[in-house]
Amino acid sequence: MRTFEAVLAQIEQRIAADGLTVGDRLPGERQLAGQLQVGRSSVREALRVLETLGVVSSQVGRGPDAGAVLISRPAGTLADLLRLNLGLATMSAREVLDTRLMIERWSAARVTSAPPAMAEALTAMDGAASPEEFVTHDIAFHVALTDAAGNRLLSAVMRALRDALVSNAVEAVRRLGHTDDLQSDHRRIHTAIEAGDADEAVEAVTAHLARAYEHVLH
Amino acid sequence: MRTFEAVLAQIEQRIAADGLTVGDRLPGERQLAGQLQVGRSSVREALRVLETLGVVSSQVGRGPDAGAVLISRPAGTLADLLRLNLGLATMSAREVLDTRLMIERWSAARVTSAPPAMAEALTAMDGAASPEEFVTHDIAFHVALTDAAGNRLLSAVMRALRDALVSNAVEAVRRLGHTDDLQSDHRRIHTAIEAGDADEAVEAVTAHLARAYEHVLH
DNA sequence: GAAAGGTGTATGGTCTGACCATATTTGGTC
DNA sequence: GACCAAATATGGTCAGACCATACACCTTTC
């Protein structure tokens, strides 16, 4: 086992044993290296791994907030994961989009009321001047839908999908030229959720994404 | 921007520009450091990030296979992500299990034929002597179901969920004492898929996981 | 006493150079 | 041709140094 992996295991074990939680600080790199009898570079590589996994955040300087602080932000890691694996062609855009459809259908079937963020995104989309702006609010609409389902893991995945596909979406809207159909889809989804009609909400989401797929794929 | 982040961006840009794919090699750490005019430690931290994301694998020694080779193994990263975030209590076991239910329902609705791996896991479960052994084959059964749906992203997520929850599952089976009900569920799922009855397959998966949930949660 | 400013210091970030273990390549030897 | 030893390129690790940053602390000033 490489040294930094042993450090990783030690840190993880300490988090569990000491009951550390979000906001708590880890010892400094030099102190950690001394305690574990390893070089500072090995500690740094372990911390880099934890940072990549969205578990710690390093702050320079001095004071209560300096050093490696425990956080929990899996969305960024997921986004990197999707982006790089899409780049290596071991995942297709089709698979990513199908996953999104699955999550949104699941969410639409479970939300009991439309969150304010959905209505806000809806009105903001009306005034969108550019494809970029439209996609920004469109994404906010769909993320709000997922958030309303109350599953933080799915919310994180949805945000990652968003980041991985935003450029495709902007390009698709640009090719499409207009957003009237997409907008009416949005209103249909919103209305169904506000009415508490889960089946209609699922159907509306499915129809909306099917329409969008035609323009995103290829 | 930190130096290693710039290195990261450069490497990613190079992968895209040169059309590198799985199996291709990156330059050595020293050579990369020289090309980018940075220290070797910065290159190493960047490579550590890529390794964490399941995109490169480093081999020591000399020869065609030595050095940083491009791979694509997102499952390990996802497993680490879930395990650490479960440890920090920003995700609950309930949310993870609901995600699994969603994926398995989605998969059950789409598979057209049961893969051989499902039948194998089914017969292996009959002879399982310990909870550990039973869970091993149970997992193989469910992973095979997801694999049959043909979405590599979902397969990777399913494998990550498996790794994150295997200890919970073993404990649940131990408490339960017997696996008769779970086994009959498995046969029902398998039969439904072989018969091509998607609705029945989804219903069987839902009932099976609902039963399992009672013993895993709390 | 309070405000302002300067100094000290602990932190992460980076670089350099060295050494080790490993695994292949190379070249010599029988 | 087969075998063995040396050279070499690779990642892995360590030690030490220096930098930029941001807070802590003390001094000065009013």
CSV table of C-alpha atoms (C1' of nucleotides) in Angstrom, one decimal:
chain,number,residue,atom,x,y,z
A,1,MET,CA,0.0,0.0,0.0
A,2,ARG,CA,1.3,3.4,-0.9
A,3,THR,CA,2.0,5.8,1.9
A,4,PHE,CA,-0.6,8.3,1.0
A,5,GLU,CA,-3.3,5.6,1.0
A,6,ALA,CA,-2.3,4.6,4.5
A,7,VAL,CA,-2.6,8.3,5.5
A,8,LEU,CA,-6.0,8.4,3.8
A,9,ALA,CA,-7.2,5.4,5.8
A,10,GLN,CA,-5.9,6.9,9.0
A,11,ILE,CA,-7.7,10.2,8.4
A,12,GLU,CA,-10.9,8.5,7.5
A,13,GLN,CA,-10.6,6.3,10.6
A,14,ARG,CA,-10.0,9.3,12.7
A,15,ILE,CA,-13.1,11.1,11.3
A,16,ALA,CA,-15.2,8.1,12.2
A,17,ALA,CA,-13.6,7.5,15.6
A,18,ASP,CA,-13.7,11.1,16.8
A,19,GLY,CA,-17.1,11.7,15.4
A,20,LEU,CA,-15.9,14.6,13.3
A,21,THR,CA,-18.5,16.3,11.2
A,22,VAL,CA,-18.9,19.1,8.7
A,23,GLY,CA,-17.2,22.3,9.9
A,24,ASP,CA,-14.6,20.5,12.1
A,25,ARG,CA,-10.9,21.0,11.3
A,26,LEU,CA,-8.2,18.5,10.6
A,27,PRO,CA,-4.7,19.0,12.1
A,28,GLY,CA,-2.2,20.9,9.9
A,29,GLU,CA,-0.3,19.1,7.2
A,30,ARG,CA,3.0,19.3,9.2
A,31,GLN,CA,1.4,18.1,12.4
A,32,LEU,CA,-0.3,15.3,10.6
A,33,ALA,CA,2.9,14.3,9.0
A,34,GLY,CA,4.6,14.2,12.3
A,35,GLN,CA,1.9,12.2,14.0
A,36,LEU,CA,1.8,9.6,11.3
A,37,GLN,CA,5.6,9.6,10.8
A,38,VAL,CA,5.4,10.3,7.1
A,39,GLY,CA,6.5,13.0,4.8
A,40,ARG,CA,4.4,16.1,4.2
A,41,SER,CA,4.0,15.3,0.6
A,42,SER,CA,2.2,12.1,1.4
A,43,VAL,CA,-0.2,13.9,3.7
A,44,ARG,CA,-0.8,16.5,0.9
A,45,GLU,CA,-1.6,13.8,-1.6
A,46,ALA,CA,-4.1,12.2,0.8
A,47,LEU,CA,-5.7,15.6,1.4
A,48,ARG,CA,-5.8,16.2,-2.3
A,49,VAL,CA,-7.8,13.0,-2.7
A,50,LEU,CA,-10.2,14.0,0.1
A,51,GLU,CA,-10.6,17.4,-1.5
A,52,THR,CA,-11.4,15.8,-4.9
A,53,LEU,CA,-14.0,13.7,-3.2
A,54,GLY,CA,-15.6,16.9,-1.8
A,55,VAL,CA,-14.9,16.0,1.8
A,56,VAL,CA,-12.3,18.6,2.9
A,57,SER,CA,-11.6,22.2,1.9
A,58,SER,CA,-8.2,23.7,2.5
A,59,GLN,CA,-7.9,27.4,3.5
A,60,VAL,CA,-4.5,29.1,3.6
A,61,GLY,CA,-3.5,31.7,6.2
A,62,ARG,CA,-4.1,31.6,9.9
A,63,GLY,CA,-7.0,31.5,12.3
A,64,PRO,CA,-9.9,29.4,13.2
A,65,ASP,CA,-11.0,28.8,9.6
A,66,ALA,CA,-7.5,28.0,8.2
A,67,GLY,CA,-6.4,24.5,7.4
A,68,ALA,CA,-8.3,21.5,6.2
A,69,VAL,CA,-12.0,21.8,7.1
A,70,LEU,CA,-14.5,19.0,6.7
A,71,ILE,CA,-17.2,19.7,4.2
A,72,SER,CA,-19.6,17.6,2.1
A,73,ARG,CA,-19.9,18.7,-1.4
A,74,PRO,CA,-20.3,15.6,-3.6
A,75,ALA,CA,-21.8,17.5,-6.6
A,76,GLY,CA,-18.5,18.9,-7.8
A,77,THR,CA,-16.9,15.5,-7.8
A,78,LEU,CA,-19.8,13.9,-9.6
A,79,ALA,CA,-19.6,16.6,-12.3
A,80,ASP,CA,-15.9,16.0,-12.8
A,81,LEU,CA,-16.5,12.3,-13.0
A,82,LEU,CA,-19.2,12.7,-15.6
A,83,ARG,CA,-17.3,15.2,-17.7
A,84,LEU,CA,-14.1,13.2,-17.8
A,85,ASN,CA,-15.8,9.9,-18.5
A,86,LEU,CA,-17.8,11.4,-21.2
A,87,GLY,CA,-14.6,12.7,-22.7
A,88,LEU,CA,-13.2,9.2,-22.6
A,89,ALA,CA,-16.3,7.9,-24.3
A,90,THR,CA,-17.0,5.2,-21.7
A,91,MET,CA,-20.3,6.9,-21.2
A,92,SER,CA,-22.5,8.2,-23.9
A,93,ALA,CA,-24.7,11.4,-23.8
A,94,ARG,CA,-27.6,9.1,-24.3
A,95,GLU,CA,-26.9,7.2,-21.1
A,96,VAL,CA,-26.5,10.5,-19.2
A,97,LEU,CA,-29.7,11.8,-20.6
A,98,ASP,CA,-31.6,8.6,-19.8
A,99,THR,CA,-30.4,8.9,-16.2
A,100,ARG,CA,-31.7,12.4,-16.0
A,101,LEU,CA,-35.0,11.3,-17.4
A,102,MET,CA,-35.2,8.6,-14.7
A,103,ILE,CA,-34.4,11.1,-11.9
A,104,GLU,CA,-36.9,13.6,-13.1
A,105,ARG,CA,-39.7,11.1,-13.5
A,106,TRP,CA,-39.0,9.8,-10.1
A,107,SER,CA,-39.0,13.3,-8.6
A,108,ALA,CA,-42.1,14.4,-10.5
A,109,ALA,CA,-44.0,11.4,-9.1
A,110,ARG,CA,-43.1,12.3,-5.5
A,111,VAL,CA,-43.2,16.1,-5.1
A,112,THR,CA,-46.4,17.2,-3.5
A,113,SER,CA,-46.0,20.9,-4.1
A,114,ALA,CA,-44.1,23.1,-6.5
A,115,PRO,CA,-41.3,25.0,-4.8
A,116,PRO,CA,-41.0,28.8,-5.2
A,117,ALA,CA,-37.8,28.3,-7.1
A,118,MET,CA,-39.7,26.6,-9.9
A,119,ALA,CA,-42.1,29.5,-10.4
A,120,GLU,CA,-39.2,32.0,-10.3
A,121,ALA,CA,-37.3,30.1,-13.0
A,122,LEU,CA,-40.5,30.0,-15.0
A,123,THR,CA,-40.9,33.7,-15.1
A,124,ALA,CA,-37.2,34.3,-15.6
A,125,MET,CA,-37.3,32.1,-18.7
A,126,ASP,CA,-39.8,34.4,-20.3
A,127,GLY,CA,-37.4,37.3,-20.2
A,128,ALA,CA,-34.4,35.3,-21.4
A,129,ALA,CA,-32.6,37.1,-24.2
A,130,SER,CA,-30.0,34.5,-25.1
A,131,PRO,CA,-29.8,30.7,-25.3
A,132,GLU,CA,-27.3,30.8,-22.4
A,133,GLU,CA,-29.7,32.8,-20.3
A,134,PHE,CA,-32.6,30.5,-21.2
A,135,VAL,CA,-30.6,27.4,-20.4
A,136,THR,CA,-29.6,28.9,-17.0
A,137,HIS,CA,-33.2,29.3,-15.9
A,138,ASP,CA,-34.3,26.0,-17.5
A,139,ILE,CA,-31.7,24.2,-15.5
A,140,ALA,CA,-32.8,26.0,-12.3
A,141,PHE,CA,-36.3,24.8,-13.0
A,142,HIS,CA,-35.3,21.2,-13.3
A,143,VAL,CA,-32.9,21.2,-10.4
A,144,ALA,CA,-35.7,22.8,-8.3
A,145,LEU,CA,-38.0,19.9,-9.3
A,146,THR,CA,-35.4,17.4,-8.1
A,147,ASP,CA,-34.6,19.3,-4.9
A,148,ALA,CA,-38.3,19.2,-4.1
A,149,ALA,CA,-38.2,15.4,-4.0
A,150,GLY,CA,-36.0,15.7,-0.9
A,151,ASN,CA,-33.2,13.2,-1.8
A,152,ARG,CA,-29.9,14.9,-1.4
A,153,LEU,CA,-28.0,12.2,-3.3
A,154,LEU,CA,-30.3,12.6,-6.3
A,155,SER,CA,-30.0,16.4,-6.1
A,156,ALA,CA,-26.2,16.1,-6.2
A,157,VAL,CA,-26.4,13.8,-9.2
A,158,MET,CA,-28.8,16.2,-10.9
A,159,ARG,CA,-26.5,19.1,-10.4
A,160,ALA,CA,-23.6,17.1,-11.8
A,161,LEU,CA,-25.6,16.2,-14.9
A,162,ARG,CA,-26.4,19.8,-15.3
A,163,ASP,CA,-22.8,20.8,-15.3
A,164,ALA,CA,-21.9,18.0,-17.6
A,165,LEU,CA,-24.5,18.8,-20.2
A,166,VAL,CA,-24.9,22.6,-20.1
A,167,SER,CA,-22.8,23.2,-23.2
A,168,ASN,CA,-24.8,20.7,-25.1
A,169,ALA,CA,-28.0,22.3,-24.0
A,170,VAL,CA,-27.0,25.8,-25.1
A,171,GLU,CA,-26.0,24.4,-28.5
A,172,ALA,CA,-29.3,22.6,-28.8
A,173,VAL,CA,-31.4,25.7,-28.0
A,174,ARG,CA,-29.3,27.7,-30.4
A,175,ARG,CA,-30.0,25.2,-33.2
A,176,LEU,CA,-33.7,25.1,-32.3
A,177,GLY,CA,-34.0,28.8,-32.7
A,178,HIS,CA,-37.1,29.2,-30.5
A,179,THR,CA,-38.2,28.0,-27.1
A,180,ASP,CA,-42.0,28.2,-27.3
A,181,ASP,CA,-42.6,24.5,-27.1
A,182,LEU,CA,-40.1,24.0,-24.3
A,183,GLN,CA,-41.8,26.8,-22.4
A,184,SER,CA,-45.2,25.4,-22.7
A,185,ASP,CA,-43.8,22.1,-21.5
A,186,HIS,CA,-42.5,23.8,-18.4
A,187,ARG,CA,-45.9,25.4,-17.7
A,188,ARG,CA,-47.6,22.0,-18.1
A,189,ILE,CA,-45.2,20.4,-15.6
A,190,HIS,CA,-45.6,23.3,-13.1
A,191,THR,CA,-49.4,23.2,-13.4
A,192,ALA,CA,-49.5,19.5,-12.9
A,193,ILE,CA,-47.4,19.6,-9.8
A,194,GLU,CA,-49.3,22.5,-8.3
A,195,ALA,CA,-52.5,20.5,-8.9
A,196,GLY,CA,-51.0,17.5,-7.1
A,197,ASP,CA,-51.5,15.3,-10.2
A,198,ALA,CA,-48.5,13.0,-10.0
A,199,ASP,CA,-49.3,10.9,-13.1
A,200,GLU,CA,-49.7,14.0,-15.2
A,201,ALA,CA,-46.5,15.5,-13.8
A,202,VAL,CA,-44.6,12.4,-14.8
A,203,GLU,CA,-46.1,12.4,-18.2
A,204,ALA,CA,-45.4,16.0,-18.7
A,205,VAL,CA,-41.7,15.6,-17.7
A,206,THR,CA,-41.4,12.6,-20.0
A,207,ALA,CA,-42.8,14.5,-23.0
A,208,HIS,CA,-40.7,17.5,-22.3
A,209,LEU,CA,-37.4,15.6,-22.1
A,210,ALA,CA,-38.3,13.5,-25.2
A,211,ARG,CA,-38.7,16.8,-27.1
A,212,ALA,CA,-35.4,18.1,-25.8
A,213,TYR,CA,-33.6,14.9,-26.6
A,214,GLU,CA,-34.3,15.2,-30.3
A,215,HIS,CA,-32.2,18.4,-30.3
A,216,VAL,CA,-29.5,17.5,-27.9
A,217,LEU,CA,-28.5,14.1,-29.3
A,218,HIS,CA,-26.5,14.1,-32.6
B,1,MET,CA,-5.6,29.2,-9.3
B,2,ARG,CA,-3.3,26.7,-7.7
B,3,THR,CA,-0.6,25.3,-9.8
B,4,PHE,CA,-1.8,21.7,-9.7
B,5,GLU,CA,-5.2,22.9,-10.9
B,6,ALA,CA,-3.6,24.5,-13.9
B,7,VAL,CA,-1.7,21.2,-14.6
B,8,LEU,CA,-5.1,19.4,-14.3
B,9,ALA,CA,-6.6,21.7,-16.9
B,10,GLN,CA,-3.6,21.2,-19.2
B,11,ILE,CA,-3.8,17.5,-19.0
B,12,GLU,CA,-7.5,17.4,-19.6
B,13,GLN,CA,-7.1,19.8,-22.5
B,14,ARG,CA,-4.4,17.6,-23.9
B,15,ILE,CA,-6.6,14.5,-23.6
B,16,ALA,CA,-9.3,16.2,-25.6
B,17,ALA,CA,-7.0,17.8,-28.1
B,18,ASP,CA,-5.0,14.7,-28.9
B,19,GLY,CA,-8.0,12.5,-28.8
B,20,LEU,CA,-6.4,10.3,-26.2
B,21,THR,CA,-8.5,7.3,-25.1
B,22,VAL,CA,-8.5,4.4,-22.7
B,23,GLY,CA,-5.2,2.6,-22.8
B,24,ASP,CA,-3.1,5.6,-24.0
B,25,ARG,CA,-0.2,6.8,-21.9
B,26,LEU,CA,0.5,10.2,-20.4
B,27,PRO,CA,4.1,11.5,-20.4
B,28,GLY,CA,6.1,10.8,-17.3
B,29,GLU,CA,5.8,13.0,-14.2
B,30,ARG,CA,9.3,14.5,-14.8
B,31,GLN,CA,8.7,15.1,-18.4
B,32,LEU,CA,5.3,16.7,-17.8
B,33,ALA,CA,6.8,18.9,-15.1
B,34,GLY,CA,9.4,20.1,-17.6
B,35,GLN,CA,6.9,20.7,-20.3
B,36,LEU,CA,4.6,22.7,-18.1
B,37,GLN,CA,7.4,24.5,-16.2
B,38,VAL,CA,6.1,23.4,-12.8
B,39,GLY,CA,7.5,21.3,-10.0
B,40,ARG,CA,7.0,17.6,-10.0
B,41,SER,CA,5.0,17.7,-6.8
B,42,SER,CA,2.3,19.8,-8.6
B,43,VAL,CA,2.2,17.3,-11.4
B,44,ARG,CA,1.8,14.5,-8.9
B,45,GLU,CA,-1.1,16.2,-7.1
B,46,ALA,CA,-2.8,16.6,-10.4
B,47,LEU,CA,-2.3,13.0,-11.3
B,48,ARG,CA,-3.6,12.0,-7.8
B,49,VAL,CA,-6.8,13.9,-8.6
B,50,LEU,CA,-7.2,12.1,-11.9
B,51,GLU,CA,-6.5,8.8,-10.2
B,52,THR,CA,-9.2,9.6,-7.6
B,53,LEU,CA,-11.6,10.3,-10.4
B,54,GLY,CA,-10.9,6.9,-12.0
B,55,VAL,CA,-9.3,8.4,-15.1
B,56,VAL,CA,-5.7,7.4,-14.8
B,57,SER,CA,-3.8,4.5,-13.3
B,58,SER,CA,-0.1,4.7,-12.4
B,59,GLN,CA,2.2,1.8,-12.9
B,60,VAL,CA,5.8,1.8,-11.6
B,61,GLY,CA,8.7,0.4,-13.3
B,62,ARG,CA,9.7,0.6,-16.9
B,63,GLY,CA,8.3,-0.4,-20.2
B,64,PRO,CA,5.2,0.2,-22.4
B,65,ASP,CA,2.8,-0.2,-19.5
B,66,ALA,CA,4.6,1.9,-17.0
B,67,GLY,CA,3.6,5.4,-16.2
B,68,ALA,CA,0.2,7.1,-16.1
B,69,VAL,CA,-2.3,5.2,-18.3
B,70,LEU,CA,-5.7,6.4,-19.1
B,71,ILE,CA,-8.5,4.3,-17.8
B,72,SER,CA,-12.2,4.8,-17.0
B,73,ARG,CA,-13.4,3.4,-13.7
B,74,PRO,CA,-15.9,5.7,-12.2
B,75,ALA,CA,-17.4,3.0,-9.9
B,76,GLY,CA,-14.6,3.2,-7.3
B,77,THR,CA,-14.8,7.0,-7.1
B,78,LEU,CA,-18.6,6.8,-6.6
B,79,ALA,CA,-18.2,4.3,-3.9
B,80,ASP,CA,-15.7,6.4,-2.0
B,81,LEU,CA,-18.0,9.4,-2.5
B,82,LEU,CA,-21.0,7.6,-1.0
B,83,ARG,CA,-19.1,6.1,1.8
B,84,LEU,CA,-17.5,9.3,3.0
B,85,ASN,CA,-20.6,11.4,2.6
B,86,LEU,CA,-22.6,8.8,4.5
B,87,GLY,CA,-20.0,9.0,7.2
B,88,LEU,CA,-20.5,12.8,7.4
B,89,ALA,CA,-24.2,12.3,7.6
B,90,THR,CA,-25.0,14.5,4.7
B,91,MET,CA,-26.7,11.6,3.1
B,92,SER,CA,-28.9,9.1,4.8
B,93,ALA,CA,-29.1,5.4,4.2
B,94,ARG,CA,-32.8,6.0,3.3
B,95,GLU,CA,-31.8,8.3,0.5
B,96,VAL,CA,-29.2,5.8,-0.8
B,97,LEU,CA,-31.7,3.0,-0.7
B,98,ASP,CA,-34.4,5.0,-2.4
B,99,THR,CA,-31.9,5.7,-5.2
B,100,ARG,CA,-31.3,2.0,-5.5
B,101,LEU,CA,-35.0,1.3,-5.7
B,102,MET,CA,-35.3,3.9,-8.4
B,103,ILE,CA,-32.5,2.4,-10.5
B,104,GLU,CA,-33.8,-1.2,-10.1
B,105,ARG,CA,-37.4,-0.2,-11.0
B,106,TRP,CA,-36.0,1.6,-14.1
B,107,SER,CA,-33.9,-1.4,-15.0
B,108,ALA,CA,-36.6,-3.9,-14.5
B,109,ALA,CA,-38.9,-2.0,-16.7
B,110,ARG,CA,-36.4,-2.0,-19.6
B,111,VAL,CA,-34.6,-5.4,-19.6
B,112,THR,CA,-36.0,-7.7,-22.2
B,113,SER,CA,-34.3,-10.9,-21.2
B,114,ALA,CA,-32.6,-12.1,-18.0
B,115,PRO,CA,-28.8,-12.4,-18.3
B,116,PRO,CA,-27.1,-15.6,-17.4
B,117,ALA,CA,-25.5,-13.9,-14.5
B,118,MET,CA,-28.9,-13.6,-12.8
B,119,ALA,CA,-29.6,-17.3,-13.0
B,120,GLU,CA,-26.1,-18.1,-11.8
B,121,ALA,CA,-26.5,-15.8,-8.8
B,122,LEU,CA,-29.9,-17.4,-8.1
B,123,THR,CA,-28.6,-20.9,-7.9
B,124,ALA,CA,-25.5,-19.8,-5.9
B,125,MET,CA,-27.7,-18.2,-3.3
B,126,ASP,CA,-29.4,-21.5,-2.6
B,127,GLY,CA,-26.1,-22.9,-1.4
B,128,ALA,CA,-25.0,-19.9,0.6
B,129,ALA,CA,-23.9,-21.0,4.1
B,130,SER,CA,-23.3,-17.6,5.7
B,131,PRO,CA,-25.0,-14.1,5.5
B,132,GLU,CA,-21.8,-12.8,3.9
B,133,GLU,CA,-22.0,-15.4,1.2
B,134,PHE,CA,-25.7,-14.8,0.6
B,135,VAL,CA,-25.3,-11.1,0.3
B,136,THR,CA,-22.5,-11.6,-2.2
B,137,HIS,CA,-24.7,-13.5,-4.5
B,138,ASP,CA,-27.7,-11.3,-3.8
B,139,ILE,CA,-25.6,-8.3,-4.9
B,140,ALA,CA,-24.5,-10.1,-8.0
B,141,PHE,CA,-28.2,-10.7,-8.8
B,142,HIS,CA,-29.2,-7.1,-8.5
B,143,VAL,CA,-26.1,-5.8,-10.3
B,144,ALA,CA,-26.8,-8.2,-13.2
B,145,LEU,CA,-30.3,-6.8,-13.4
B,146,THR,CA,-28.9,-3.3,-13.7
B,147,ASP,CA,-26.2,-4.3,-16.2
B,148,ALA,CA,-28.9,-5.8,-18.4
B,149,ALA,CA,-30.5,-2.4,-18.8
B,150,GLY,CA,-27.4,-1.3,-20.7
B,151,ASN,CA,-26.7,2.0,-19.1
B,152,ARG,CA,-23.0,2.1,-18.0
B,153,LEU,CA,-23.6,5.2,-15.8
B,154,LEU,CA,-26.3,3.4,-13.8
B,155,SER,CA,-24.3,0.3,-13.6
B,156,ALA,CA,-21.5,2.2,-12.1
B,157,VAL,CA,-23.8,3.9,-9.6
B,158,MET,CA,-25.3,0.5,-8.7
B,159,ARG,CA,-21.9,-0.9,-8.0
B,160,ALA,CA,-21.0,2.1,-5.8
B,161,LEU,CA,-24.2,1.6,-3.9
B,162,ARG,CA,-23.4,-2.0,-3.4
B,163,ASP,CA,-20.0,-1.2,-1.9
B,164,ALA,CA,-21.5,1.5,0.3
B,165,LEU,CA,-24.2,-0.7,1.7
B,166,VAL,CA,-22.8,-4.2,1.8
B,167,SER,CA,-22.0,-4.1,5.5
B,168,ASN,CA,-25.5,-3.0,6.3
B,169,ALA,CA,-26.9,-5.7,4.2
B,170,VAL,CA,-24.9,-8.5,5.9
B,171,GLU,CA,-26.1,-7.2,9.3
B,172,ALA,CA,-29.7,-7.1,8.1
B,173,VAL,CA,-29.6,-10.7,6.9
B,174,ARG,CA,-28.0,-11.8,10.1
B,175,ARG,CA,-30.8,-10.2,12.1
B,176,LEU,CA,-33.4,-11.7,9.9
B,177,GLY,CA,-32.1,-15.2,10.4
B,178,HIS,CA,-33.5,-16.7,7.3
B,179,THR,CA,-33.6,-15.7,3.7
B,180,ASP,CA,-36.6,-17.7,2.4
B,181,ASP,CA,-38.8,-14.7,1.7
B,182,LEU,CA,-36.0,-12.8,-0.1
B,183,GLN,CA,-35.2,-15.9,-2.2
B,184,SER,CA,-38.8,-16.3,-3.3
B,185,ASP,CA,-38.7,-12.6,-4.3
B,186,HIS,CA,-35.7,-13.2,-6.4
B,187,ARG,CA,-37.3,-16.1,-8.2
B,188,ARG,CA,-40.4,-14.0,-8.8
B,189,ILE,CA,-38.2,-11.2,-10.3
B,190,HIS,CA,-36.3,-13.6,-12.5
B,191,THR,CA,-39.5,-15.3,-13.7
B,192,ALA,CA,-41.1,-12.0,-14.6
B,193,ILE,CA,-38.1,-10.9,-16.6
B,194,GLU,CA,-37.8,-14.2,-18.4
B,195,ALA,CA,-41.5,-14.0,-19.3
B,196,GLY,CA,-41.0,-10.5,-20.6
B,197,ASP,CA,-43.6,-9.0,-18.2
B,198,ALA,CA,-42.1,-5.6,-17.5
B,199,ASP,CA,-44.9,-4.5,-15.2
B,200,GLU,CA,-44.7,-7.6,-13.1
B,201,ALA,CA,-40.9,-7.3,-13.0
B,202,VAL,CA,-41.2,-3.7,-11.6
B,203,GLU,CA,-43.8,-4.8,-9.1
B,204,ALA,CA,-41.6,-7.7,-8.0
B,205,VAL,CA,-38.5,-5.6,-7.6
B,206,THR,CA,-40.5,-3.0,-5.6
B,207,ALA,CA,-42.0,-5.6,-3.3
B,208,HIS,CA,-38.6,-7.2,-2.8
B,209,LEU,CA,-36.8,-4.0,-1.9
B,210,ALA,CA,-39.7,-2.9,0.4
B,211,ARG,CA,-39.2,-6.1,2.3
B,212,ALA,CA,-35.5,-5.7,2.5
B,213,TYR,CA,-35.8,-2.1,3.6
B,214,GLU,CA,-37.6,-3.0,6.8
B,215,HIS,CA,-34.5,-4.9,7.9
B,216,VAL,CA,-31.8,-2.6,6.7
B,217,LEU,CA,-33.1,0.7,8.1
B,218,HIS,CA,-32.9,1.1,11.9
C,1,DG,C1',-9.4,53.4,26.9
C,2,DA,C1',-9.9,52.9,22.0
C,3,DA,C1',-8.4,53.0,17.4
C,4,DA,C1',-4.7,52.4,14.1
C,5,DG,C1',-0.8,50.3,12.4
C,6,DG,C1',3.2,47.3,12.3
C,7,DT,C1',5.2,42.8,13.4
C,8,DG,C1',5.1,37.9,14.3
C,9,DT,C1',3.6,33.5,13.0
C,10,DA,C1',1.0,29.4,11.5
C,11,DT,C1',-1.1,28.0,7.5
C,12,DG,C1',-1.3,25.9,2.8
C,13,DG,C1',1.3,26.0,-1.9
C,14,DT,C1',5.3,25.1,-4.4
C,15,DC,C1',9.9,23.9,-5.8
C,16,DT,C1',14.3,21.4,-5.7
C,17,DG,C1',17.1,17.6,-5.1
C,18,DA,C1',17.8,13.4,-3.4
C,19,DC,C1',17.0,8.5,-2.6
C,20,DC,C1',14.3,4.1,-2.9
C,21,DA,C1',11.7,0.1,-5.1
C,22,DT,C1',10.3,-1.8,-9.2
C,23,DA,C1',10.3,-3.5,-13.7
C,24,DT,C1',11.8,-3.4,-18.2
C,25,DT,C1',15.6,-2.9,-21.4
C,26,DT,C1',20.1,-3.7,-22.7
C,27,DG,C1',24.3,-6.0,-23.3
C,28,DG,C1',27.5,-9.3,-22.1
C,29,DT,C1',28.6,-14.2,-21.1
C,30,DC,C1',28.4,-19.0,-21.5
D,1,DG,C1',20.2,-19.3,-28.2
D,2,DA,C1',19.7,-19.0,-23.3
D,3,DC,C1',20.8,-17.0,-19.3
D,4,DC,C1',22.4,-13.5,-16.1
D,5,DA,C1',24.0,-8.9,-14.7
D,6,DA,C1',24.1,-4.0,-15.2
D,7,DA,C1',21.9,0.2,-16.8
D,8,DT,C1',17.8,2.8,-16.9
D,9,DA,C1',13.2,4.9,-16.7
D,10,DT,C1',9.3,4.8,-13.9
D,11,DG,C1',6.5,6.1,-9.8
D,12,DG,C1',6.8,6.7,-4.5
D,13,DT,C1',8.7,9.1,-0.8
D,14,DC,C1',11.2,12.3,2.1
D,15,DA,C1',13.6,16.5,3.7
D,16,DG,C1',14.3,21.2,3.5
D,17,DA,C1',13.6,25.5,1.8
D,18,DC,C1',11.0,29.5,0.4
D,19,DC,C1',6.6,32.1,-0.8
D,20,DA,C1',1.9,34.3,-0.2
D,21,DT,C1',-1.7,34.6,2.8
D,22,DA,C1',-4.4,35.8,6.7
D,23,DC,C1',-5.0,36.1,11.3
D,24,DA,C1',-2.9,37.1,16.3
D,25,DC,C1',-0.5,40.1,19.0
D,26,DC,C1',1.8,44.1,20.4
D,27,DT,C1',3.0,48.9,20.1
D,28,DT,C1',1.9,53.4,19.0
D,29,DT,C1',-1.0,57.2,18.9
D,30,DC,C1',-4.8,60.1,20.0
